[in-house]
Amino acid sequence: MPWAINPLFRSTADPPADDVEAAADVDDPSSSSSPTPQPSPRQEIIKSIDDGFKKPTDKFTAHQIFYIFILDGIGAMILSGGINFAIAYAMYATQDEASRPIRLFLFPNTLAGDAAVTVIIQCLITWHIELFLVNRDLRKGGVHPIGFIPEPKGRFLRWFMFLDRPEQTHEVRSIVHWLSFFRSQILRSLLIAVAVFPFVWGPSIGFLVLSGKWEGDDWYYGKVWAPQVFKLIQGGVLGLLTTPPMVIFWLVRCGWALKNNEERYGER
């Protein structure tokens, strides 16, 4: 797949040599000196689609809606909520409330701090999970890319969507390539965390204030079940809010790449 030269994909053919004709002479001494006709960009796109990628759609399909909002959206809500509930139970259910009370703002067990860290960590993890899962499904033809959303004009959005990237100088799938690739993914996932932070953390504090007991210096909580239920709700809501946009990101990005016959995808 020409556009998928990033660490997530294996190339469908060996990379071309610097001197194609010289390489052909070495590989096949009996080959003629006439150059091999090169396929047009349109032929490359068709071949790429035949390799596994499906044609970008000109509108949302029922399968795309199910994939984005039910399979990934509702699925992420259930999975994230359950995982956060289990983590909260392991963290708080065994605490000694006399020596290590569970409070809203004060340490050592601060639920406000826990809520803030959860937003950041969950956005990082969700982004990378969807990065691999959605691109795998695209590569195997499990879902159509989105082809009807136009490319953005603004500089920031074009950078965020991996458009207008500088030419790569490092070897594909080298350590430097992997580090550059993950650096770019981490940066974007952190930007998403910043964007959703006030919409998740603020209501979380309000919920905790209502469910806590004021005891002079802070709101206090028992070791069960307020912290666990809080983490269940926060994790589920965060998964539902962030996962569908992340899935749409990769479906749209893949659609642009197929249409433009890109040689590199999502590297910076």
mmCIF file of C-alpha atoms in Angstrom:
data_model
loop_
_atom_site.group_PDB
_atom_site.id
_atom_site.type_symbol
_atom_site.label_atom_id
_atom_site.label_comp_id
_atom_site.label_asym_id
_atom_site.label_seq_id
_atom_site.Cartn_x
_atom_site.Cartn_y
_atom_site.Cartn_z
ATOM 1 C CA MET A 1 0.000 0.000 0.000
ATOM 2 C CA PRO A 2 1.818 3.105 -1.182
ATOM 3 C CA TRP A 3 0.468 5.580 1.382
ATOM 4 C CA ALA A 4 0.798 3.294 4.382
ATOM 5 C CA ILE A 5 4.558 3.404 4.834
ATOM 6 C CA ASN A 6 4.460 3.833 8.600
ATOM 7 C CA PRO A 7 5.301 1.374 11.391
ATOM 8 C CA LEU A 8 1.721 0.061 11.449
ATOM 9 C CA PHE A 9 1.855 -1.493 7.997
ATOM 10 C CA ARG A 10 4.012 -3.861 6.068
ATOM 11 C CA SER A 11 4.758 -2.819 2.541
ATOM 12 C CA THR A 12 3.172 -4.935 -0.168
ATOM 13 C CA ALA A 13 6.377 -4.850 -2.211
ATOM 14 C CA ASP A 14 10.058 -4.209 -1.701
ATOM 15 C CA PRO A 15 10.986 -0.522 -1.730
ATOM 16 C CA PRO A 16 12.393 0.688 -5.050
ATOM 17 C CA ALA A 17 16.138 0.956 -5.478
ATOM 18 C CA ASP A 18 17.776 4.299 -6.111
ATOM 19 C CA ASP A 19 18.518 3.184 -9.672
ATOM 20 C CA VAL A 20 15.569 1.086 -10.818
ATOM 21 C CA GLU A 21 17.072 0.111 -14.168
ATOM 22 C CA ALA A 22 20.389 -0.889 -12.608
ATOM 23 C CA ALA A 23 18.585 -2.970 -10.000
ATOM 24 C CA ALA A 24 16.595 -4.696 -12.729
ATOM 25 C CA ASP A 25 19.778 -5.521 -14.639
ATOM 26 C CA VAL A 26 21.301 -7.104 -11.539
ATOM 27 C CA ASP A 27 18.203 -9.111 -10.678
ATOM 28 C CA ASP A 28 17.573 -10.317 -14.219
ATOM 29 C CA PRO A 29 20.570 -10.311 -16.602
ATOM 30 C CA SER A 30 18.348 -11.272 -19.521
ATOM 31 C CA SER A 31 16.023 -8.325 -19.060
ATOM 32 C CA SER A 32 15.906 -5.723 -21.776
ATOM 33 C CA SER A 33 17.067 -2.182 -21.263
ATOM 34 C CA SER A 34 13.662 -0.706 -22.074
ATOM 35 C CA PRO A 35 12.099 0.986 -19.035
ATOM 36 C CA THR A 36 9.121 -0.603 -17.370
ATOM 37 C CA PRO A 37 5.930 1.465 -17.738
ATOM 38 C CA GLN A 38 4.962 3.071 -14.470
ATOM 39 C CA PRO A 39 1.329 2.855 -13.314
ATOM 40 C CA SER A 40 -0.668 6.055 -13.136
ATOM 41 C CA PRO A 41 -1.776 7.447 -9.739
ATOM 42 C CA ARG A 42 -5.310 6.278 -10.481
ATOM 43 C CA GLN A 43 -4.054 2.735 -11.157
ATOM 44 C CA GLU A 44 -2.077 2.861 -7.897
ATOM 45 C CA ILE A 45 -5.227 3.844 -5.984
ATOM 46 C CA ILE A 46 -7.217 1.016 -7.552
ATOM 47 C CA LYS A 47 -4.413 -1.443 -6.813
ATOM 48 C CA SER A 48 -4.235 -0.172 -3.224
ATOM 49 C CA ILE A 49 -7.958 -0.720 -2.778
ATOM 50 C CA ASP A 50 -7.596 -4.203 -4.234
ATOM 51 C CA ASP A 51 -4.840 -4.916 -1.691
ATOM 52 C CA GLY A 52 -7.389 -4.673 1.138
ATOM 53 C CA PHE A 53 -8.505 -1.096 1.557
ATOM 54 C CA LYS A 54 -12.054 -0.336 0.549
ATOM 55 C CA LYS A 55 -13.130 2.640 -1.524
ATOM 56 C CA PRO A 56 -13.816 5.846 0.475
ATOM 57 C CA THR A 57 -17.535 6.532 0.835
ATOM 58 C CA ASP A 58 -19.345 9.679 -0.301
ATOM 59 C CA LYS A 59 -21.661 9.582 2.743
ATOM 60 C CA PHE A 60 -21.971 7.791 6.080
ATOM 61 C CA THR A 61 -22.990 4.176 5.647
ATOM 62 C CA ALA A 62 -24.981 2.151 8.165
ATOM 63 C CA HIS A 63 -21.902 0.014 8.818
ATOM 64 C CA GLN A 64 -19.720 3.073 9.466
ATOM 65 C CA ILE A 65 -22.295 4.449 11.920
ATOM 66 C CA PHE A 66 -22.449 1.093 13.710
ATOM 67 C CA TYR A 67 -18.648 0.822 13.719
ATOM 68 C CA ILE A 68 -18.086 4.368 15.053
ATOM 69 C CA PHE A 69 -20.876 4.861 17.571
ATOM 70 C CA ILE A 70 -21.952 1.372 18.644
ATOM 71 C CA LEU A 71 -18.956 -0.939 18.335
ATOM 72 C CA ASP A 72 -16.368 1.665 19.325
ATOM 73 C CA GLY A 73 -18.481 4.256 21.154
ATOM 74 C CA ILE A 74 -20.712 2.103 23.349
ATOM 75 C CA GLY A 75 -18.044 -0.584 23.495
ATOM 76 C CA ALA A 76 -15.457 1.898 24.759
ATOM 77 C CA MET A 77 -17.926 3.270 27.310
ATOM 78 C CA ILE A 78 -18.541 -0.184 28.795
ATOM 79 C CA LEU A 79 -14.901 -1.257 28.678
ATOM 80 C CA SER A 80 -13.482 2.022 30.027
ATOM 81 C CA GLY A 81 -16.080 2.217 32.776
ATOM 82 C CA GLY A 82 -15.403 -1.348 33.876
ATOM 83 C CA ILE A 83 -11.640 -0.924 33.877
ATOM 84 C CA ASN A 84 -11.827 2.319 35.846
ATOM 85 C CA PHE A 85 -14.198 0.729 38.355
ATOM 86 C CA ALA A 86 -11.754 -2.152 38.893
ATOM 87 C CA ILE A 87 -8.794 0.222 39.270
ATOM 88 C CA ALA A 88 -10.681 2.364 41.787
ATOM 89 C CA TYR A 89 -11.652 -0.685 43.802
ATOM 90 C CA ALA A 90 -8.033 -1.843 43.936
ATOM 91 C CA MET A 91 -6.843 1.656 44.875
ATOM 92 C CA TYR A 92 -9.368 2.636 47.538
ATOM 93 C CA ALA A 93 -11.100 -0.421 48.971
ATOM 94 C CA THR A 94 -8.065 -1.411 51.036
ATOM 95 C CA GLN A 95 -7.190 2.065 52.345
ATOM 96 C CA ASP A 96 -7.054 2.791 56.061
ATOM 97 C CA GLU A 97 -9.520 5.667 56.384
ATOM 98 C CA ALA A 98 -7.994 6.811 59.686
ATOM 99 C CA SER A 99 -4.414 7.258 58.436
ATOM 100 C CA ARG A 100 -5.075 7.710 54.698
ATOM 101 C CA PRO A 101 -8.511 9.310 54.311
ATOM 102 C CA ILE A 102 -10.090 9.611 50.880
ATOM 103 C CA ARG A 103 -10.812 13.274 50.188
ATOM 104 C CA LEU A 104 -11.680 15.485 47.267
ATOM 105 C CA PHE A 105 -8.647 17.801 47.118
ATOM 106 C CA LEU A 106 -6.237 16.892 49.923
ATOM 107 C CA PHE A 107 -3.565 14.231 49.686
ATOM 108 C CA PRO A 108 -2.723 11.390 50.004
ATOM 109 C CA ASN A 109 -5.945 10.129 48.381
ATOM 110 C CA THR A 110 -7.341 12.991 46.300
ATOM 111 C CA LEU A 111 -10.216 12.148 44.000
ATOM 112 C CA ALA A 112 -9.869 15.471 42.164
ATOM 113 C CA GLY A 113 -6.290 14.592 41.286
ATOM 114 C CA ASP A 114 -7.355 11.069 40.328
ATOM 115 C CA ALA A 115 -9.998 12.512 38.005
ATOM 116 C CA ALA A 116 -7.444 14.779 36.309
ATOM 117 C CA VAL A 117 -4.915 12.003 35.793
ATOM 118 C CA THR A 118 -7.646 9.699 34.459
ATOM 119 C CA VAL A 119 -8.536 12.156 31.686
ATOM 120 C CA ILE A 120 -4.926 12.395 30.514
ATOM 121 C CA ILE A 121 -4.025 8.698 30.794
ATOM 122 C CA GLN A 122 -7.258 7.459 29.255
ATOM 123 C CA CYS A 123 -6.931 9.796 26.264
ATOM 124 C CA LEU A 124 -3.374 8.581 25.700
ATOM 125 C CA ILE A 125 -4.356 4.921 25.897
ATOM 126 C CA THR A 126 -7.553 5.263 23.866
ATOM 127 C CA TRP A 127 -5.786 7.153 21.076
ATOM 128 C CA HIS A 128 -3.138 4.464 20.674
ATOM 129 C CA ILE A 129 -5.642 1.615 20.885
ATOM 130 C CA GLU A 130 -7.776 3.164 18.144
ATOM 131 C CA LEU A 131 -4.648 3.994 16.150
ATOM 132 C CA PHE A 132 -3.847 0.290 15.869
ATOM 133 C CA LEU A 133 -7.356 -1.174 15.779
ATOM 134 C CA VAL A 134 -8.894 1.190 13.217
ATOM 135 C CA ASN A 135 -5.864 1.080 10.929
ATOM 136 C CA ARG A 136 -5.869 -2.719 11.170
ATOM 137 C CA ASP A 137 -9.539 -2.833 10.215
ATOM 138 C CA LEU A 138 -8.914 -0.433 7.340
ATOM 139 C CA ARG A 139 -5.985 -2.495 6.099
ATOM 140 C CA LYS A 140 -8.060 -5.693 6.181
ATOM 141 C CA GLY A 141 -11.051 -4.074 4.501
ATOM 142 C CA GLY A 142 -13.216 -4.339 7.593
ATOM 143 C CA VAL A 143 -14.558 -0.794 7.275
ATOM 144 C CA HIS A 144 -14.786 1.822 4.525
ATOM 145 C CA PRO A 145 -12.744 5.019 4.864
ATOM 146 C CA ILE A 146 -14.694 8.286 4.910
ATOM 147 C CA GLY A 147 -14.324 10.149 1.641
ATOM 148 C CA PHE A 148 -16.802 13.020 1.731
ATOM 149 C CA ILE A 149 -15.209 15.344 4.315
ATOM 150 C CA PRO A 150 -13.008 18.009 2.626
ATOM 151 C CA GLU A 151 -9.461 18.639 3.769
ATOM 152 C CA PRO A 152 -9.127 21.560 6.213
ATOM 153 C CA LYS A 153 -7.590 24.853 5.129
ATOM 154 C CA GLY A 154 -6.174 26.052 8.449
ATOM 155 C CA ARG A 155 -2.522 25.449 9.213
ATOM 156 C CA PHE A 156 -3.101 23.924 12.645
ATOM 157 C CA LEU A 157 -5.791 21.514 11.482
ATOM 158 C CA ARG A 158 -3.690 20.418 8.516
ATOM 159 C CA TRP A 159 -0.793 19.712 10.872
ATOM 160 C CA PHE A 160 -3.095 17.897 13.302
ATOM 161 C CA MET A 161 -4.500 15.728 10.509
ATOM 162 C CA PHE A 162 -1.006 14.794 9.226
ATOM 163 C CA LEU A 163 -1.279 16.937 6.099
ATOM 164 C CA ASP A 164 1.552 18.991 4.534
ATOM 165 C CA ARG A 165 4.250 16.919 6.229
ATOM 166 C CA PRO A 166 7.930 17.530 5.496
ATOM 167 C CA GLU A 167 9.835 14.898 3.565
ATOM 168 C CA GLN A 168 11.040 12.029 5.740
ATOM 169 C CA THR A 169 14.785 11.472 5.993
ATOM 170 C CA HIS A 170 14.942 8.486 8.354
ATOM 171 C CA GLU A 171 14.585 4.862 7.324
ATOM 172 C CA VAL A 172 11.082 3.428 7.445
ATOM 173 C CA ARG A 173 10.464 1.204 10.515
ATOM 174 C CA SER A 174 13.795 2.158 12.050
ATOM 175 C CA ILE A 175 14.007 3.051 15.737
ATOM 176 C CA VAL A 176 14.072 6.742 14.847
ATOM 177 C CA HIS A 177 10.979 6.260 12.703
ATOM 178 C CA TRP A 178 9.113 4.537 15.550
ATOM 179 C CA LEU A 179 10.120 7.251 18.026
ATOM 180 C CA SER A 180 9.034 10.009 15.659
ATOM 181 C CA PHE A 181 5.791 8.189 14.946
ATOM 182 C CA PHE A 182 4.838 7.719 18.601
ATOM 183 C CA ARG A 183 5.928 11.246 19.515
ATOM 184 C CA SER A 184 3.477 12.613 16.980
ATOM 185 C CA GLN A 185 0.692 10.357 18.289
ATOM 186 C CA ILE A 186 1.320 11.252 21.944
ATOM 187 C CA LEU A 187 1.278 14.960 21.149
ATOM 188 C CA ARG A 188 -2.104 14.725 19.428
ATOM 189 C CA SER A 189 -3.631 12.586 22.152
ATOM 190 C CA LEU A 190 -2.518 15.117 24.761
ATOM 191 C CA LEU A 191 -4.161 17.903 22.762
ATOM 192 C CA ILE A 192 -7.407 15.924 22.804
ATOM 193 C CA ALA A 193 -7.044 15.487 26.572
ATOM 194 C CA VAL A 194 -6.664 19.251 26.962
ATOM 195 C CA ALA A 195 -9.744 19.843 24.801
ATOM 196 C CA VAL A 196 -12.023 17.483 26.760
ATOM 197 C CA PHE A 197 -10.552 18.201 30.209
ATOM 198 C CA PRO A 198 -12.929 21.015 31.274
ATOM 199 C CA PHE A 199 -15.971 19.081 30.023
ATOM 200 C CA VAL A 200 -15.096 15.976 32.048
ATOM 201 C CA TRP A 201 -13.130 17.173 35.069
ATOM 202 C CA GLY A 202 -15.492 20.025 36.003
ATOM 203 C CA PRO A 203 -18.673 17.913 36.145
ATOM 204 C CA SER A 204 -16.670 15.205 37.944
ATOM 205 C CA ILE A 205 -15.863 17.637 40.761
ATOM 206 C CA GLY A 206 -19.520 18.643 40.970
ATOM 207 C CA PHE A 207 -20.577 15.013 41.259
ATOM 208 C CA LEU A 208 -17.992 14.392 43.967
ATOM 209 C CA VAL A 209 -19.065 17.454 45.954
ATOM 210 C CA LEU A 210 -22.649 16.212 45.959
ATOM 211 C CA SER A 211 -21.681 12.689 46.986
ATOM 212 C CA GLY A 212 -19.077 13.636 49.619
ATOM 213 C CA LYS A 213 -19.347 14.646 53.279
ATOM 214 C CA TRP A 214 -17.883 17.974 54.353
ATOM 215 C CA GLU A 215 -15.792 17.681 57.508
ATOM 216 C CA GLY A 216 -14.251 21.095 58.060
ATOM 217 C CA ASP A 217 -11.337 21.088 55.620
ATOM 218 C CA ASP A 218 -12.494 18.986 52.661
ATOM 219 C CA TRP A 219 -15.089 16.531 51.375
ATOM 220 C CA TYR A 220 -14.568 13.008 52.676
ATOM 221 C CA TYR A 221 -15.590 9.644 51.196
ATOM 222 C CA GLY A 222 -15.804 6.068 52.336
ATOM 223 C CA LYS A 223 -13.482 3.561 50.743
ATOM 224 C CA VAL A 224 -16.509 1.972 49.008
ATOM 225 C CA TRP A 225 -18.609 2.707 46.915
ATOM 226 C CA ALA A 226 -18.432 6.392 46.060
ATOM 227 C CA PRO A 227 -14.898 6.342 44.552
ATOM 228 C CA GLN A 228 -15.651 3.243 42.483
ATOM 229 C CA VAL A 229 -18.969 4.498 41.124
ATOM 230 C CA PHE A 230 -17.396 7.863 40.358
ATOM 231 C CA LYS A 231 -14.590 6.235 38.362
ATOM 232 C CA LEU A 232 -17.077 3.975 36.596
ATOM 233 C CA ILE A 233 -19.122 6.969 35.414
ATOM 234 C CA GLN A 234 -16.145 9.134 34.533
ATOM 235 C CA GLY A 235 -14.369 6.388 32.600
ATOM 236 C CA GLY A 236 -17.518 5.460 30.704
ATOM 237 C CA VAL A 237 -18.402 9.036 29.782
ATOM 238 C CA LEU A 238 -14.830 9.790 28.727
ATOM 239 C CA GLY A 239 -14.720 6.687 26.547
ATOM 240 C CA LEU A 240 -18.025 7.591 24.913
ATOM 241 C CA LEU A 241 -16.948 11.195 24.277
ATOM 242 C CA THR A 242 -13.461 10.587 22.909
ATOM 243 C CA THR A 243 -13.501 7.250 21.103
ATOM 244 C CA PRO A 244 -15.904 8.044 18.205
ATOM 245 C CA PRO A 245 -14.009 11.234 17.206
ATOM 246 C CA MET A 246 -10.736 9.295 17.268
ATOM 247 C CA VAL A 247 -12.230 6.595 15.036
ATOM 248 C CA ILE A 248 -13.577 9.238 12.641
ATOM 249 C CA PHE A 249 -10.115 10.853 12.590
ATOM 250 C CA TRP A 250 -8.502 7.715 11.160
ATOM 251 C CA LEU A 251 -11.345 6.909 8.774
ATOM 252 C CA VAL A 252 -11.209 10.432 7.335
ATOM 253 C CA ARG A 253 -7.412 10.472 7.225
ATOM 254 C CA CYS A 254 -7.367 7.172 5.368
ATOM 255 C CA GLY A 255 -9.924 8.464 2.870
ATOM 256 C CA TRP A 256 -7.766 11.492 2.077
ATOM 257 C CA ALA A 257 -4.680 9.319 1.751
ATOM 258 C CA LEU A 258 -6.366 6.962 -0.692
ATOM 259 C CA LYS A 259 -7.742 9.808 -2.775
ATOM 260 C CA ASN A 260 -4.383 11.584 -2.888
ATOM 261 C CA ASN A 261 -2.397 8.369 -3.402
ATOM 262 C CA GLU A 262 -0.110 9.303 -0.526
ATOM 263 C CA GLU A 263 3.146 7.468 0.023
ATOM 264 C CA ARG A 264 3.314 8.145 3.751
ATOM 265 C CA TYR A 265 0.553 8.284 6.309
ATOM 266 C CA GLY A 266 0.432 9.598 9.883
ATOM 267 C CA GLU A 267 4.165 9.867 10.488
ATOM 268 C CA ARG A 268 4.555 13.371 11.922
#
